[in-house]
Amino acid sequence: MFSLQYNITFLSLLFAVFSIMSSVSSQPSYIKHYCNPKTETSNPTNEAANATYQSSLTVLLNSLSSKASQNFSFYNDSSNIGIYSLYLCRGDVSNSTCQTCISFATQDITTRCPSYKSAIIWYDQCMLRYSDVNFLGVASKEPQHTWWNTDRNISAPDQLALNALSLLYDLIANVETIDLLYETGVKEVTLSTGPTNSSGLVQCTRDINVSSCRQCLSGLMDEAKKCCESKIGWRVLAPSCNLRYENYSFTAQPPVTPLPPPLPQSIFAGKVYFKARAGGVF
Ligand SMILES: *[C@@H]1O[C@H](CO)[C@@H](O)[C@H](O)[C@H]1NC(C)=O
Ligand SMILES: *[C@@H]1O[C@H](CO)[C@@H](O)[C@H](O)[C@H]1NC(C)=O
Ligand SMILES: *[C@@H]1O[C@H](CO)[C@@H](O)[C@H](O)[C@H]1NC(C)=O
Ligand SMILES: *[C@@H]1O[C@H](CO)[C@@H](O)[C@H](O)[C@H]1NC(C)=O
Ligand SMILES: *[C@@H]1O[C@H](CO)[C@@H](O)[C@H](O)[C@H]1NC(C)=O
Ligand SMILES: *[C@@H]1O[C@H](CO)[C@@H](O)[C@H](O)[C@H]1NC(C)=O
Ligand SMILES: *[C@@H]1O[C@H](CO)[C@@H](O)[C@H](O)[C@H]1NC(C)=O
Ligand SMILES: *[C@@H]1O[C@H](CO)[C@@H](O)[C@H](O)[C@H]1NC(C)=O
């Protein structure tokens, strides 16, 4: 009797852990958000969104989420009381990753920025923005968020840094060759230690035109030159455009749905887990 009780408790625990791990692994990777940011089109205000605004915003966000379910990788929409919004998925992610990301983002932004009239949020796989001021068609470089990984501790631009910059400038020059305002590329650089492939990505929201897009990205490159020449990998994010560089290929990877790490065979037996479920324990 005791051992049965123990077994059930143990299985419940195992199932809970398993569920948490799978739900965490399918969530988009959060990067940064701003509530009421100062942008090219709006100044931060302290005025809270009233109930009418909040309910219209909910309708608008639900509508965006449903557009992602219809496989749109970008969409801009507005409500008749004057709320403007858009989302953008990273150019290489699958339809289902985009859908998952936007569905998550529309919930997450309301939690992180409750009763704010404007907000913006970035994840690895997508971004979302809304405001009471019409920003559609206006390239916004503010607010800007810069992120980098390890410092290489160099004092002057070296071959790797120049490689990174030239790769990104090439991508910006090419950005008009497709109408998605997205470009990615890989460049091989030969170092004393041998050849290595590095990878870059540039992307703009598709409410702006090609020339605004390139201008926006060039602005971010000025920032990248200041912050990031000594870094191994970096990103600069802005509301209308973003760019990323890494010394490995990050876009060629399969869709972001890693499996939970395998548990030791003796503890995790798939048949026990399924048998417990089928037996109506949960
Ligand atoms: C609520 O906010 C909306 C949009 O900002 C505005 O048009 C409306 O007049 C406000 N309603 C009330 C009751 O204050
Ligand atoms: C969306 O794309 C997926 C494959 O990525 C496809 O199975 C599905 O039918 C598409 N849905 C719509 C509404 O086009
Ligand atoms: C995404 O959906 C669109 C429209 O339904 C479809 O044309 C496209 O092939 C899908 N992409 C992938 C990777 O399945
Ligand atoms: C999306 O933005 C464009 C550019 O500002 C605008 O012309 C279009 O009407 C918008 N679409 C919606 C559904 O709001
Ligand atoms: C860079 O310098 C910092 C501080 O001096 C040190 O902690 C870090 O390990 C160095 N990084 C590399 C990649 O050499
Ligand atoms: C870099 O990528 C190219 C094209 O995918 C490939 O042919 C080459 O072998 C790669 N080089 C290295 C060092 O991985
Ligand atoms: C692109 O959009 C900007 C801002 O709306 C506008 O000033 C510019 O004339 C447009 N350029 C082209 C080539 O359409
Ligand atoms: C990226 O850079 C780090 C640090 O210099 C190095 O250890 C790593 O091997 C590099 N990765 C590739 C794929 O070249």
PDB file of C-alpha atoms and ligand atoms in Angstrom, residues 69-71 94-96 99, ligand 2:
ATOM      1  CA  SER A  69      -2.075  31.412 -37.091  1.00  0.00           C
ATOM      2  CA  GLN A  70      -2.805  32.153 -40.760  1.00  0.00           C
ATOM      3  CA  ASN A  71       0.960  32.023 -41.407  1.00  0.00           C
ATOM      4  CA  SER A  94       8.862  28.292 -39.317  1.00  0.00           C
ATOM      5  CA  ASN A  95       5.172  29.153 -39.464  1.00  0.00           C
ATOM      6  CA  SER A  96       4.509  27.279 -36.259  1.00  0.00           C
ATOM      7  CA  GLN A  99       2.594  31.420 -34.374  1.00  0.00           C
TER       8      GLN A  99
HETATM    9  C1  LIG B   2       0.429  27.154 -42.211  1.00  0.00           C
HETATM   10  O1  LIG B   2       1.626  26.488 -42.530  1.00  0.00           O
HETATM   11  C2  LIG B   2       1.636  25.113 -42.134  1.00  0.00           C
HETATM   12  C3  LIG B   2       2.992  24.547 -42.462  1.00  0.00           C
HETATM   13  O2  LIG B   2       3.990  25.395 -42.009  1.00  0.00           O
HETATM   14  C4  LIG B   2       0.531  24.375 -42.877  1.00  0.00           C
HETATM   15  O3  LIG B   2       0.498  23.040 -42.428  1.00  0.00           O
HETATM   16  C5  LIG B   2      -0.807  25.039 -42.602  1.00  0.00           C
HETATM   17  O4  LIG B   2      -1.809  24.425 -43.389  1.00  0.00           O
HETATM   18  C6  LIG B   2      -0.757  26.524 -42.941  1.00  0.00           C
HETATM   19  N1  LIG B   2      -1.986  27.158 -42.533  1.00  0.00           N
HETATM   20  C7  LIG B   2      -2.620  28.044 -43.301  1.00  0.00           C
HETATM   21  C8  LIG B   2      -3.865  28.638 -42.725  1.00  0.00           C
HETATM   22  O5  LIG B   2      -2.206  28.400 -44.404  1.00  0.00           O
END
